[in-house]
Amino acid sequence: DAGVIQSPRHEVTEMGQEVTLRCKPISGHDYLFWYRQTMMRGLELLIYFNNNVPIDDSGMPEDRFSAKMPNASFSTLKIQPSEPRDSAVYFCARSFPRGGGGMNTEAFFGQGTRLTVV
Amino acid sequence: AQSVSQHNHHVILSEAASLELGCNYSYGGTVNLFWYVQYPGQHLQLLLKYFSGDPLVKGIKGFEAEFIKSKFSFNLRKPSVQWSDTAEYFCAVNGEGNMLTFGGGTRLMVKP
């Protein structure tokens, strides 16, 4: 998984609680993506960053969701307050520019965080 | 905005049958294309990728895909599937602004 570490692997929380998901990619001039996977909606892109700057957050479902990337080696996805319909697997992935100014490499995924909101 | 469409949501095959999974994308500019596989309970792993050059690309585990630019398609094929190919398969496009967008996935079940 090319150095993408997500924590926790599993999270069970009660409705209304704040949840913070973490992602640690190898630092560099990377792109970082947050995805949500559910049976009903498949793999949805929530937000992605380039060099720590959010590029597109149009996939973030509601204001309850927020994401930050304070530095090149750390990103968080926060849900406040959480709801049962937020239950899903959340993946973080990174890609980086290929040599010669071409488009990015493939994305390398973390193991995901399985979130259950009860 | 770019998007990816996978036509088959569920596919059931017997071992040794041939496989073709459809993928179409919508984006008029230059694209890179990918197929990923997700085994139960695991994260997504790259099967193959197209950046440029020969539109027929070969990946791991005997999979291949063909990029047909005029049809905006990137279909995945395998001549003879195995039980161990049971998984979910995702097509993805990297286009505008290096945004990586995935299709809805195809669940493949291979019967022994």
CSV table of C-alpha atoms in Angstrom, one decimal:
chain,number,residue,atom,x,y,z
A,1,ASP,CA,0.0,0.0,0.0
A,2,ALA,CA,3.0,2.3,-0.7
A,3,GLY,CA,3.1,4.0,2.7
A,4,VAL,CA,-0.4,5.0,3.4
A,5,ILE,CA,-1.4,4.3,7.0
A,6,GLN,CA,-4.9,4.8,8.2
A,7,SER,CA,-6.1,4.7,11.8
A,8,PRO,CA,-8.1,3.4,13.4
A,9,ARG,CA,-8.9,0.3,11.4
A,10,HIS,CA,-12.2,0.0,13.1
A,11,GLU,CA,-14.3,2.6,14.9
A,12,VAL,CA,-17.6,2.1,16.6
A,13,THR,CA,-19.3,5.2,18.0
A,14,GLU,CA,-22.6,6.5,19.1
A,15,MET,CA,-24.7,8.8,17.1
A,16,GLY,CA,-23.9,12.4,17.9
A,17,GLN,CA,-20.3,11.8,18.8
A,18,GLU,CA,-17.4,13.3,16.9
A,19,VAL,CA,-15.3,11.0,14.9
A,20,THR,CA,-11.8,11.6,13.5
A,21,LEU,CA,-10.2,9.4,10.9
A,22,ARG,CA,-6.5,9.7,10.3
A,23,CYS,CA,-4.2,9.1,7.3
A,24,LYS,CA,-0.5,9.2,7.1
A,25,PRO,CA,1.0,9.2,3.6
A,26,ILE,CA,4.7,9.3,2.9
A,27,SER,CA,5.5,13.0,2.6
A,28,GLY,CA,6.3,14.7,-0.6
A,29,HIS,CA,4.6,16.6,-3.4
A,30,ASP,CA,1.6,14.3,-3.3
A,31,TYR,CA,-2.0,14.2,-4.0
A,32,LEU,CA,-4.1,12.8,-1.2
A,33,PHE,CA,-7.7,11.5,-1.6
A,34,TRP,CA,-10.4,10.6,0.8
A,35,TYR,CA,-13.0,8.1,-0.4
A,36,ARG,CA,-16.1,6.6,1.3
A,37,GLN,CA,-17.3,3.2,0.3
A,38,THR,CA,-20.8,1.8,0.9
A,39,MET,CA,-22.8,-0.9,-0.6
A,40,MET,CA,-25.4,1.5,-1.9
A,41,ARG,CA,-23.2,4.2,-3.3
A,42,GLY,CA,-20.0,2.4,-4.1
A,43,LEU,CA,-16.7,4.4,-3.9
A,44,GLU,CA,-17.3,8.1,-3.6
A,45,LEU,CA,-14.6,10.7,-3.7
A,46,LEU,CA,-15.1,13.1,-0.8
A,47,ILE,CA,-12.2,15.5,-1.1
A,48,TYR,CA,-8.7,15.6,-2.5
A,49,PHE,CA,-5.6,17.7,-1.7
A,50,ASN,CA,-2.5,18.7,-3.6
A,51,ASN,CA,0.5,19.8,-1.6
A,52,ASN,CA,-1.7,20.0,1.5
A,53,VAL,CA,-4.2,22.4,-0.3
A,54,PRO,CA,-7.8,21.2,-0.8
A,55,ILE,CA,-8.5,21.1,-4.6
A,56,ASP,CA,-12.0,19.8,-4.7
A,57,ASP,CA,-14.3,19.1,-1.8
A,58,SER,CA,-17.6,18.9,-3.8
A,59,GLY,CA,-18.0,15.3,-2.7
A,60,MET,CA,-18.2,16.1,1.0
A,61,PRO,CA,-21.7,15.2,1.8
A,62,GLU,CA,-22.6,17.8,4.4
A,63,ASP,CA,-21.2,20.4,6.7
A,64,ARG,CA,-20.8,17.8,9.3
A,65,PHE,CA,-17.8,16.5,7.3
A,66,SER,CA,-14.5,18.3,7.3
A,67,ALA,CA,-11.0,17.4,6.2
A,68,LYS,CA,-7.6,18.9,6.9
A,69,MET,CA,-4.1,18.3,5.8
A,70,PRO,CA,-1.9,20.4,8.1
A,71,ASN,CA,1.3,19.0,6.6
A,72,ALA,CA,2.5,16.7,3.9
A,73,SER,CA,2.4,13.6,6.1
A,74,PHE,CA,-0.9,13.8,7.9
A,75,SER,CA,-4.5,14.3,7.1
A,76,THR,CA,-7.7,14.0,9.0
A,77,LEU,CA,-11.3,13.5,8.1
A,78,LYS,CA,-13.7,14.6,10.9
A,79,ILE,CA,-17.4,13.9,11.2
A,80,GLN,CA,-19.2,16.1,13.8
A,81,PRO,CA,-21.8,15.0,14.8
A,82,SER,CA,-21.8,11.5,13.4
A,83,GLU,CA,-25.0,9.8,12.2
A,84,PRO,CA,-25.8,6.1,11.5
A,85,ARG,CA,-25.9,6.8,7.8
A,86,ASP,CA,-22.2,7.8,8.0
A,87,SER,CA,-21.4,4.1,8.6
A,88,ALA,CA,-19.0,3.1,5.8
A,89,VAL,CA,-15.4,2.2,5.0
A,90,TYR,CA,-13.3,5.3,4.5
A,91,PHE,CA,-10.2,5.0,2.4
A,92,CYS,CA,-7.3,7.4,2.1
A,93,ALA,CA,-5.1,7.2,-1.0
A,94,ARG,CA,-2.2,9.0,-2.5
A,95,SER,CA,-0.7,9.5,-5.9
A,96,PHE,CA,2.1,11.6,-7.1
A,97,PRO,CA,3.3,13.3,-10.3
A,98,ARG,CA,5.1,11.1,-12.8
A,99,GLY,CA,8.3,12.3,-14.2
A,100,GLY,CA,8.4,14.7,-17.2
A,101,GLY,CA,5.3,16.6,-16.2
A,102,GLY,CA,2.9,13.9,-17.0
A,103,MET,CA,-0.2,13.1,-15.1
A,104,ASN,CA,-0.1,11.3,-11.8
A,105,THR,CA,0.7,7.8,-11.0
A,106,GLU,CA,-1.9,5.3,-9.9
A,107,ALA,CA,-3.3,5.8,-6.5
A,108,PHE,CA,-2.0,3.8,-3.5
A,109,PHE,CA,-4.6,3.0,-0.9
A,110,GLY,CA,-4.5,2.6,2.8
A,111,GLN,CA,-6.3,-0.3,4.5
A,112,GLY,CA,-9.3,1.8,5.3
A,113,THR,CA,-11.2,2.6,8.4
A,114,ARG,CA,-14.5,0.8,9.0
A,115,LEU,CA,-16.8,3.2,10.8
A,116,THR,CA,-20.0,2.1,12.5
A,117,VAL,CA,-22.3,4.7,14.0
A,118,VAL,CA,-24.9,3.2,16.3
B,1,ALA,CA,-17.0,16.9,-14.7
B,2,GLN,CA,-15.6,13.5,-15.4
B,3,SER,CA,-17.5,10.3,-14.5
B,4,VAL,CA,-17.0,6.6,-14.9
B,5,SER,CA,-19.7,4.1,-15.7
B,6,GLN,CA,-19.5,0.3,-15.2
B,7,HIS,CA,-22.3,-1.5,-16.9
B,8,ASN,CA,-22.3,-4.7,-15.0
B,9,HIS,CA,-23.0,-4.6,-11.3
B,10,HIS,CA,-22.9,-8.3,-10.7
B,11,VAL,CA,-21.4,-11.0,-12.8
B,12,ILE,CA,-21.5,-14.7,-12.1
B,13,LEU,CA,-19.2,-17.1,-14.1
B,14,SER,CA,-18.0,-20.6,-13.9
B,15,GLU,CA,-14.3,-21.3,-13.7
B,16,ALA,CA,-12.5,-21.2,-17.0
B,17,ALA,CA,-15.2,-18.9,-18.5
B,18,SER,CA,-14.0,-15.8,-20.2
B,19,LEU,CA,-14.6,-12.4,-18.6
B,20,GLU,CA,-15.2,-9.0,-20.0
B,21,LEU,CA,-16.2,-6.1,-17.8
B,22,GLY,CA,-17.3,-2.9,-19.4
B,23,CYS,CA,-16.1,0.6,-18.4
B,24,ASN,CA,-16.9,3.9,-20.1
B,25,TYR,CA,-15.8,7.3,-19.0
B,26,SER,CA,-16.8,10.8,-19.8
B,27,TYR,CA,-14.1,13.4,-20.1
B,28,GLY,CA,-12.9,15.0,-23.3
B,29,GLY,CA,-9.3,15.6,-22.3
B,30,THR,CA,-6.2,13.5,-21.8
B,31,VAL,CA,-6.9,10.6,-19.3
B,32,ASN,CA,-5.1,7.9,-17.5
B,33,LEU,CA,-7.1,4.8,-16.9
B,34,PHE,CA,-7.0,2.1,-14.2
B,35,TRP,CA,-8.6,-1.1,-13.1
B,36,TYR,CA,-8.5,-2.0,-9.4
B,37,VAL,CA,-9.5,-5.1,-7.6
B,38,GLN,CA,-10.9,-5.4,-4.1
B,39,TYR,CA,-10.9,-8.8,-2.4
B,40,PRO,CA,-13.4,-9.2,0.5
B,41,GLY,CA,-12.4,-7.1,3.5
B,42,GLN,CA,-9.4,-5.7,1.8
B,43,HIS,CA,-8.3,-2.4,0.2
B,44,LEU,CA,-8.1,-1.6,-3.4
B,45,GLN,CA,-5.2,-3.0,-5.4
B,46,LEU,CA,-4.0,-2.0,-8.8
B,47,LEU,CA,-4.7,-4.6,-11.6
B,48,LEU,CA,-3.4,-2.5,-14.6
B,49,LYS,CA,-3.0,1.0,-15.9
B,50,TYR,CA,-3.0,2.9,-19.1
B,51,PHE,CA,-1.0,6.1,-19.5
B,52,SER,CA,-0.1,6.2,-23.1
B,53,GLY,CA,1.2,4.1,-26.0
B,54,ASP,CA,-0.2,0.7,-26.8
B,55,PRO,CA,-3.9,0.8,-26.0
B,56,LEU,CA,-3.9,-2.9,-25.1
B,57,VAL,CA,-2.4,-3.1,-21.6
B,58,LYS,CA,-1.6,-6.2,-19.6
B,59,GLY,CA,-1.8,-6.4,-15.9
B,60,ILE,CA,-1.3,-8.9,-13.1
B,61,LYS,CA,-3.0,-12.3,-12.8
B,62,GLY,CA,-3.7,-12.6,-16.5
B,63,PHE,CA,-5.9,-9.5,-16.8
B,64,GLU,CA,-5.8,-7.1,-19.7
B,65,ALA,CA,-7.7,-4.1,-20.8
B,66,GLU,CA,-8.1,-2.2,-24.1
B,67,PHE,CA,-8.4,1.6,-24.3
B,68,ILE,CA,-10.6,2.6,-27.2
B,69,LYS,CA,-10.4,6.4,-27.3
B,70,SER,CA,-13.2,6.8,-29.9
B,71,LYS,CA,-15.6,4.9,-27.6
B,72,PHE,CA,-14.3,6.4,-24.3
B,73,SER,CA,-14.0,2.8,-23.1
B,74,PHE,CA,-11.5,0.8,-21.1
B,75,ASN,CA,-12.9,-2.8,-20.9
B,76,LEU,CA,-11.3,-5.4,-18.7
B,77,ARG,CA,-10.8,-8.9,-20.0
B,78,LYS,CA,-9.5,-12.3,-18.8
B,79,PRO,CA,-9.7,-15.4,-21.0
B,80,SER,CA,-10.2,-17.9,-18.3
B,81,VAL,CA,-11.3,-16.9,-14.8
B,82,GLN,CA,-10.5,-18.8,-11.6
B,83,TRP,CA,-12.3,-19.1,-8.3
B,84,SER,CA,-9.7,-16.8,-6.7
B,85,ASP,CA,-10.8,-14.0,-9.1
B,86,THR,CA,-13.9,-13.6,-7.0
B,87,ALA,CA,-13.8,-9.9,-6.0
B,88,GLU,CA,-15.1,-6.5,-6.8
B,89,TYR,CA,-13.5,-4.7,-9.7
B,90,PHE,CA,-13.3,-0.9,-10.1
B,91,CYS,CA,-12.5,1.1,-13.2
B,92,ALA,CA,-11.1,4.6,-12.6
B,93,VAL,CA,-10.1,7.6,-14.6
B,94,ASN,CA,-7.6,10.3,-13.8
B,95,GLY,CA,-8.4,13.4,-15.8
B,96,GLU,CA,-9.2,16.9,-14.9
B,97,GLY,CA,-6.9,18.3,-12.2
B,98,ASN,CA,-5.6,14.8,-11.5
B,99,MET,CA,-8.9,14.0,-9.9
B,100,LEU,CA,-9.3,10.2,-9.6
B,101,THR,CA,-12.8,9.1,-10.1
B,102,PHE,CA,-14.1,5.5,-9.7
B,103,GLY,CA,-16.9,3.7,-11.3
B,104,GLY,CA,-19.6,2.0,-9.2
B,105,GLY,CA,-17.8,-1.4,-9.2
B,106,THR,CA,-18.6,-4.8,-10.5
B,107,ARG,CA,-19.0,-7.7,-8.2
B,108,LEU,CA,-17.6,-10.9,-9.8
B,109,MET,CA,-18.4,-14.3,-8.4
B,110,VAL,CA,-16.7,-17.3,-9.9
B,111,LYS,CA,-18.2,-20.7,-9.2
B,112,PRO,CA,-15.8,-23.6,-8.7
